[in-house]
Short mmCIF file of C-alpha atoms in Angstrom, two decimals:
data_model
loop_
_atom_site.label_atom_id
_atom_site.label_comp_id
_atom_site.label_asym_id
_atom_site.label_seq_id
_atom_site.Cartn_x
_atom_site.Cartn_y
_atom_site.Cartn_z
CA UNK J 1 46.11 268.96 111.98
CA UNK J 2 45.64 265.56 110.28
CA UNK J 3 44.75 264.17 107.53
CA UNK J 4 41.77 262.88 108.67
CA UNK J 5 40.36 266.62 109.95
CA UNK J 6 36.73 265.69 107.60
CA UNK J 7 34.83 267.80 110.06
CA UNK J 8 32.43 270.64 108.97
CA UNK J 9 34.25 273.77 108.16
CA UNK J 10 32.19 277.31 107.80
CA UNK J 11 36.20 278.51 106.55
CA UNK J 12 38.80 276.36 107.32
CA UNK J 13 41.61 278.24 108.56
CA UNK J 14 44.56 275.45 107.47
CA UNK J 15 44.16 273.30 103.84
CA UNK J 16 46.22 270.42 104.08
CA UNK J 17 48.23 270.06 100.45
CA UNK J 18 48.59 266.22 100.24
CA UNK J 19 51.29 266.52 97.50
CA UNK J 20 50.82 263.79 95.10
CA UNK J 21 48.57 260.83 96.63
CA UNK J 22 49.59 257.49 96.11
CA UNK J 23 53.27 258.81 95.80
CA UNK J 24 53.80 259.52 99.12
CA UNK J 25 56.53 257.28 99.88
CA UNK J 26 58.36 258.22 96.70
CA UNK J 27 57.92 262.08 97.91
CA UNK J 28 62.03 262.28 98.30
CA UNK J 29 62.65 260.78 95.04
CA UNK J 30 59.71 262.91 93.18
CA UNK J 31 61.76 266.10 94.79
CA UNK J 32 65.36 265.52 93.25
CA UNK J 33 63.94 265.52 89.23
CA UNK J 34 61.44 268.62 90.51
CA UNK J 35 64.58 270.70 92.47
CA UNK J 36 66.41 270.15 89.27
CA UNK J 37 64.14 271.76 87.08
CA UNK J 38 63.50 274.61 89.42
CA UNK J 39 67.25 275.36 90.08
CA UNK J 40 67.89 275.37 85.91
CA UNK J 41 64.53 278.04 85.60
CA UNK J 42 65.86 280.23 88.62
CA UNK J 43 69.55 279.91 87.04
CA UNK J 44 68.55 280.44 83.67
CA UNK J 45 66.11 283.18 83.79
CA UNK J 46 68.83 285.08 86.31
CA UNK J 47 71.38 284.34 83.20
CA UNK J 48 68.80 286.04 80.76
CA UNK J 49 67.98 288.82 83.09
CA UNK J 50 72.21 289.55 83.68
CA UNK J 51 73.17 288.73 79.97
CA UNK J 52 70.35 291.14 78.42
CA UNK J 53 70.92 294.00 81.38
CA UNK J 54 74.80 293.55 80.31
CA UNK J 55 74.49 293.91 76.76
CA UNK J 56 73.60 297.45 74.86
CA UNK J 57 72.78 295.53 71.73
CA UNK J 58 70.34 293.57 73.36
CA UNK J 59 68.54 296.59 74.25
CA UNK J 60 65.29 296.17 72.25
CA UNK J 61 61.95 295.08 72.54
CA UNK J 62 62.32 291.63 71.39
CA UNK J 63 64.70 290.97 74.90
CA UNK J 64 62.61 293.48 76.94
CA UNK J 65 59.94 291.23 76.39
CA UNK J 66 62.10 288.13 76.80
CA UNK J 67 63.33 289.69 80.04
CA UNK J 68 59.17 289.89 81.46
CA UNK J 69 59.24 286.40 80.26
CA UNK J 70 62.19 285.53 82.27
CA UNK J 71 60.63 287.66 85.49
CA UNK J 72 57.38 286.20 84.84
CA UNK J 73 58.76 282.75 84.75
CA UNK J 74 60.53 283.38 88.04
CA UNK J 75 57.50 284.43 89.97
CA UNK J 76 55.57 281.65 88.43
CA UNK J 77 57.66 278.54 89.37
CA UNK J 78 58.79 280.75 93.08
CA UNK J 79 55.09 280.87 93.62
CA UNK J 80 55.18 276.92 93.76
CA UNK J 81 58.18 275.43 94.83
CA UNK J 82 58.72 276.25 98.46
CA UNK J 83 55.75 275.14 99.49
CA UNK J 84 55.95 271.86 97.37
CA UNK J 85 59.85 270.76 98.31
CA UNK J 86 58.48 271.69 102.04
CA UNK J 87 55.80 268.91 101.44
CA UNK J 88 58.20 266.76 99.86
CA UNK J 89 61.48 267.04 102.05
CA UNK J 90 59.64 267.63 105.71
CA UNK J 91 55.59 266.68 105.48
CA UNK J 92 54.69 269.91 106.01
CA UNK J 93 51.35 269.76 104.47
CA UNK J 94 49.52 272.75 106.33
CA UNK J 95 48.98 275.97 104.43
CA UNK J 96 46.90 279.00 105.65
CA UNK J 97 43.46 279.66 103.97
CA UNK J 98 44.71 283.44 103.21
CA UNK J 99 48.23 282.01 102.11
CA UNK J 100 46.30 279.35 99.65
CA UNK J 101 43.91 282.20 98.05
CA UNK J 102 47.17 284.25 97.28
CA UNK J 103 49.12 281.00 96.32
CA UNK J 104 46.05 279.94 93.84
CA UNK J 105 46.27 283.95 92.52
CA UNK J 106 49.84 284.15 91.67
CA UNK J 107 49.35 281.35 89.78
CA UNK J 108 46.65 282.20 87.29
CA UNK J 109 47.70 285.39 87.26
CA UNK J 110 51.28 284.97 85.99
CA UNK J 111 50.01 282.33 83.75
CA UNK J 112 47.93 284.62 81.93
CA UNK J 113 50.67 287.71 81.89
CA UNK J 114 52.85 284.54 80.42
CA UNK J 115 50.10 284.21 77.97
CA UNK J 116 50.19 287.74 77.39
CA UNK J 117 53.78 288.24 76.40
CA UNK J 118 53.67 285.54 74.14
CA UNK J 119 51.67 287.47 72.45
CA UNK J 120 53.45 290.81 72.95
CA UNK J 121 56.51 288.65 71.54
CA UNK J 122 54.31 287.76 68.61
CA UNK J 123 53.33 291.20 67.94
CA UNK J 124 57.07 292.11 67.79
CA UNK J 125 58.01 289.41 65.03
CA UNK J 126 55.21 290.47 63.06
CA UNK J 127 56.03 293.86 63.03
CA UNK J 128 59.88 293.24 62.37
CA UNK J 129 59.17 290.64 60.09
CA UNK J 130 56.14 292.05 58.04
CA UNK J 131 57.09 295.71 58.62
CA UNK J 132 60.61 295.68 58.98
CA UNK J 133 61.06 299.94 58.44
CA UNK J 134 58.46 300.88 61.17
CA UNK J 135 59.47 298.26 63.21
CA UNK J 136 61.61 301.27 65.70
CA UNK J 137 58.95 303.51 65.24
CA UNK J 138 55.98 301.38 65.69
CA UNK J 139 57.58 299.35 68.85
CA UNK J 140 59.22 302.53 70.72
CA UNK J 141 60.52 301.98 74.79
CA UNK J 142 57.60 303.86 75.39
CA UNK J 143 55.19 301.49 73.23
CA UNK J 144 56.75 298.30 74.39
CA UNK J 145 56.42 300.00 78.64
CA UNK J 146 52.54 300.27 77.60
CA UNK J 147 52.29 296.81 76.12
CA UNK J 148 54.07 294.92 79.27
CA UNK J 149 52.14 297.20 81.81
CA UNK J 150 48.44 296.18 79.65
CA UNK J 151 49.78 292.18 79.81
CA UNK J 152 50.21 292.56 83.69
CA UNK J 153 47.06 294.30 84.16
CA UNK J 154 45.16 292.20 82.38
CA UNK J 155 46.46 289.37 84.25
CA UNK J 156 46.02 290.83 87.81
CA UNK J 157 42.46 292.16 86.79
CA UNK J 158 41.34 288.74 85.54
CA UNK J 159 43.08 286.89 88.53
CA UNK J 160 41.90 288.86 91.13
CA UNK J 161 38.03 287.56 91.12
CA UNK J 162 39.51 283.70 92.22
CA UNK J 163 40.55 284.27 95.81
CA UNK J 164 37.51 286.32 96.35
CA UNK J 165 35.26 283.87 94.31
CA UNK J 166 36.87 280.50 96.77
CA UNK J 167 36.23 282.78 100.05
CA UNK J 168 32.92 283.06 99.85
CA UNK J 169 32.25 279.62 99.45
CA UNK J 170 31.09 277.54 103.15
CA UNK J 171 33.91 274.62 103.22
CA UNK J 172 31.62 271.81 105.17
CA UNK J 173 33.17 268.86 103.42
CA UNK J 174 37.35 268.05 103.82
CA UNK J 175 39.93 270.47 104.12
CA UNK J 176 42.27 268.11 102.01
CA UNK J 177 43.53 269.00 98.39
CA UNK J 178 45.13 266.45 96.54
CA UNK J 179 47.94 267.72 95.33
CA UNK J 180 51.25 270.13 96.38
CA UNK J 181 49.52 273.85 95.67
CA UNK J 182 46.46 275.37 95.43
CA UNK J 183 44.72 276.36 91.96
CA UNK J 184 41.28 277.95 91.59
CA UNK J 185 39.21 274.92 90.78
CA UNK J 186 40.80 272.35 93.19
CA UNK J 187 39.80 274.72 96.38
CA UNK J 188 36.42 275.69 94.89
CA UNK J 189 35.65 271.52 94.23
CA UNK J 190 35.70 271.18 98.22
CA UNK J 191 33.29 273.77 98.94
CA UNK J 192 29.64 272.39 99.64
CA UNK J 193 27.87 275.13 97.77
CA UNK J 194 26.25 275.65 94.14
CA UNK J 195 30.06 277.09 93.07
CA UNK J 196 28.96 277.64 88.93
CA UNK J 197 29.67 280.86 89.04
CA UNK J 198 33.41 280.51 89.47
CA UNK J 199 33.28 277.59 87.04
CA UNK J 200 31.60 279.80 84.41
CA UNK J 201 34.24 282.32 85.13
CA UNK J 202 37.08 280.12 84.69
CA UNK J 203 35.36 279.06 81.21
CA UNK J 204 35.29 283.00 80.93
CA UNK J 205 39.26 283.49 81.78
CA UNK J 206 40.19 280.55 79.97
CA UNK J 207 38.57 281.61 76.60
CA UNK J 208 39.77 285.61 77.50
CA UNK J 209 43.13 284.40 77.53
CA UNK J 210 44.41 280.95 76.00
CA UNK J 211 41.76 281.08 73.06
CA UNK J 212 42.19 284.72 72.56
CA UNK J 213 45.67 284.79 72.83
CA UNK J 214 46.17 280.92 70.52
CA UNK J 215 44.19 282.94 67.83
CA UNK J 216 46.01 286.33 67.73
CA UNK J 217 49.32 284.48 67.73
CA UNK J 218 47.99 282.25 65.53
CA UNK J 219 47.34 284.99 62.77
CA UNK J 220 50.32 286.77 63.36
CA UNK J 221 52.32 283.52 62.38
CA UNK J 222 49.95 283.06 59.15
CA UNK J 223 50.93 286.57 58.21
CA UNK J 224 54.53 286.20 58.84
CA UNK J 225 54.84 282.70 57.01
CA UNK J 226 53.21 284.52 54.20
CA UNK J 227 55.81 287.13 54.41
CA UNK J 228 58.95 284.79 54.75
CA UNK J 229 57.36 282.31 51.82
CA UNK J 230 57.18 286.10 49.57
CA UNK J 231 60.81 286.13 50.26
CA UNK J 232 63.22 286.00 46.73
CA UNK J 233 65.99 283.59 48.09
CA UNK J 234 66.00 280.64 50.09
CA UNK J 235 68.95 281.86 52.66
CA UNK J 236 66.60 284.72 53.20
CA UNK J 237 64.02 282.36 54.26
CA UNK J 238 65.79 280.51 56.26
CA UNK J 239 67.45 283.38 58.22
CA UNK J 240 64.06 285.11 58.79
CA UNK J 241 62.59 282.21 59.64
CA UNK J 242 65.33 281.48 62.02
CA UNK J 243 64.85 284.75 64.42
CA UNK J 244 61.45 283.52 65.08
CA UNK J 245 61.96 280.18 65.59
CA UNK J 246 62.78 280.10 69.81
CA UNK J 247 59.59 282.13 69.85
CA UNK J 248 57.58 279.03 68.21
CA UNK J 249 59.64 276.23 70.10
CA UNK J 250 58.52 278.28 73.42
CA UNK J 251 54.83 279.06 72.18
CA UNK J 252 54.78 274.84 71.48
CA UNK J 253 56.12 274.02 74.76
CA UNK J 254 53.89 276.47 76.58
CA UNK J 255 50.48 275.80 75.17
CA UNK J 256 50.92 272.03 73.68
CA UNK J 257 51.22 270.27 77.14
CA UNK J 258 48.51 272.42 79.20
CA UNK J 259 46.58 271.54 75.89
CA UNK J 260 47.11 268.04 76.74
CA UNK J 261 46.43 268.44 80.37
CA UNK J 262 42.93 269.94 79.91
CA UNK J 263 41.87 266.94 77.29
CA UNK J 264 43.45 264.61 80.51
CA UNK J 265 41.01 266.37 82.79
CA UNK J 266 38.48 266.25 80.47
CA UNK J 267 38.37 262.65 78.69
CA UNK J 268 40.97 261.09 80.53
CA UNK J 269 38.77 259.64 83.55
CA UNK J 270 40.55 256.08 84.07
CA UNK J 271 44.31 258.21 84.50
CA UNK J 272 44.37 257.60 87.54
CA UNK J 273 45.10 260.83 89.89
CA UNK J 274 48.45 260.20 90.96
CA UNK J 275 49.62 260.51 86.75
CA UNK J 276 47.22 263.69 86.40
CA UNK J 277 48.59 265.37 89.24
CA UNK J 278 52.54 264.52 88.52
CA UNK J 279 51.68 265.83 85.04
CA UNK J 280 50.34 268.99 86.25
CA UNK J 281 53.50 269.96 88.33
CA UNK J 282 56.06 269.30 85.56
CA UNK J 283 54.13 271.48 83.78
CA UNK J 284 54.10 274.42 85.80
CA UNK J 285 58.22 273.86 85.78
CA UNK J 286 58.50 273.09 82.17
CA UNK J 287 58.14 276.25 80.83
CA UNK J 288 60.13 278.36 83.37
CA UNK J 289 62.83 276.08 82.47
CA UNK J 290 62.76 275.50 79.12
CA UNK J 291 62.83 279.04 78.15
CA UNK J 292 66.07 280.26 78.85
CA UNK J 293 67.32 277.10 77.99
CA UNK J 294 65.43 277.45 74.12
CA UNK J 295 66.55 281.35 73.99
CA UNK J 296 69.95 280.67 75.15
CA UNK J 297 70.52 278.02 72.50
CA UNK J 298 68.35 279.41 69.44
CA UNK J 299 69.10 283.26 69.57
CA UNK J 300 72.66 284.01 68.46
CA UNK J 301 73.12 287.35 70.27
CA UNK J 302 72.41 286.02 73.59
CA UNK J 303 74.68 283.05 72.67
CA UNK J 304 77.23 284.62 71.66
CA UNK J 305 77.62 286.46 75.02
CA UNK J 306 77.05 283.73 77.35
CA UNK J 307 79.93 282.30 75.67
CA UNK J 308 81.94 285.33 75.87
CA UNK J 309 81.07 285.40 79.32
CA UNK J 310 82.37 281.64 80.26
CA UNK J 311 85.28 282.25 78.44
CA UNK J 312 86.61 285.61 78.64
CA UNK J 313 84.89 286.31 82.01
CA UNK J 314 82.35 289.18 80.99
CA UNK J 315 84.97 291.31 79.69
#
């Protein structure tokens, strides 16, 4: 199928993923920075998974809920990747309408279980911050098993409406997406139908769980700078405020850029598409692979045994 297939489409059984127009000749070189990044998040979420499994001290619900970051992450970027390096490296642009719909739902549904743990993760410094003696009894196994199963449920459940929403939609225009994966919006755009109900429900996701979940961590952080600013000394400050710190450099570097992506869409109408879309991808990798990367470095514990691990092999 070509790139010129325009013809009218009831359902189009192939999309064809253009990858990043205008870039087209620079596909090869776009790939080495973007199989970089994705190597480093499979690498270091593995290392996060192995060091945290390895370790009995790590055994609590601030790195259970790092490790369904670190799965999370994994699926996310995994959910991508192939597909875009196969654009990249061979042309192979063609993706199946089925496979797009389940592409475009793996993606907003980890996104918002990401969401979700960062505020589970939030929860968890408040609680060990604010109430440091109920902090094992509050956040029991059991507790923290409920928590992490309500994050992925509410990310499935909200999800699931988007590949059903972009099926029933007649596709008489193009079959062409401009860009390397599929996402909600982007598949519903070519659809030659009155399609405001799945742009009132994306509002509807969007404010269920970025503003929801900005303004719960949000007050969680008042309440624990409160606490920390209460504190007598200032090395007491400083080391409390230290154990939540890699949670704030990965809440920044997870909501800050798709912050500045949505003003892009929104105001930024002479970026021309090529920037927008190249944005958009790093994106989806910056995360995955920033957050070992910030947990590894910040938290002691976990670098302390990758250390141990390089140099005294594990033992």
């Amino acid at each position: 199928m070509s790139d010129s297939n325009t013809t009218h489409l009831t359902n189009p059984s192939t999309f064809i993923l253009q990858g990043i127009p205008g870039l087209e000749a620079a596909h090869v070189w776009i790939s080495i920075p973007f199989s970089a990044m994705y190597v480093i998040a499979v690498l270091g979420n593995f290392t996060i998974l192995f060091i945290v499994k390895r370790e009995l001290s790590l055994h609590g619900p601030m790195y259970y809920f790092l490790c369904m970051l670190a799965v999370t992450d994994l699926v996310l970027c995994t959910s991508v990747m192939p597909k875009m390096l196969s654009i990249f490296w061979f042309n192979s642009r063609e993706i199946d309408f089925s496979a797009c719909l389940t592409q475009l739902y793996f993606i907003h549904c980890f996104s918002a279980v990401e969401s979700g743990i960062f505020v589970a993760m939030a929860l968890d410094r408040y609680v060990a911050i604010c109430h440091p003696l109920r902090h094992s009894t509050i956040l029991t196994n059991p507790m923290v098993a409920k928590i992490g199963l309500a994050v992925v449920l509410r990310g499935g459940m909200l999800a699931l409406p988007y590949p059903f929403l972009a099926r029933q939609w007649p596709y008489c225009r193009t079959n062409i997406l401009p860009q390397p994966y599929c996402l909600h919006i982007t598949v519903v755009n070519l659809a030659c139908a009155d399609t405001r109900v799945s742009s009132y429900y994306g509002f509807f996701v969007l404010f269920c769980v970025t503003g929801l979940d900005v303004i719960f961590i949000a007050g969680s952080y008042i309440h624990i700078l409160r606490a920390i600013f209460n504190l007598s000394t200032k090395d007491a400050r400083i080391k409390i405020f230290g154990t939540c710190g890699s949670h704030l450099f990965v809440i920044l570097a997870f909501y800050i850029p798709g912050l500045f992506i949505c003003l892009m869409y929104q105001f930024g109408q002479n970026v021309s598409l090529h920037f927008d879309i190249l944005i958009a991808n790093i994106y989806l990798l910056m995360a995955p692979m920033l957050n070992p990367i910030i947990y590894g470095v910040r938290t002691k514990q976990i670098r302390g045994r990758l250390l141990s691990l390089y140099t005294h092999g594990g033992d």
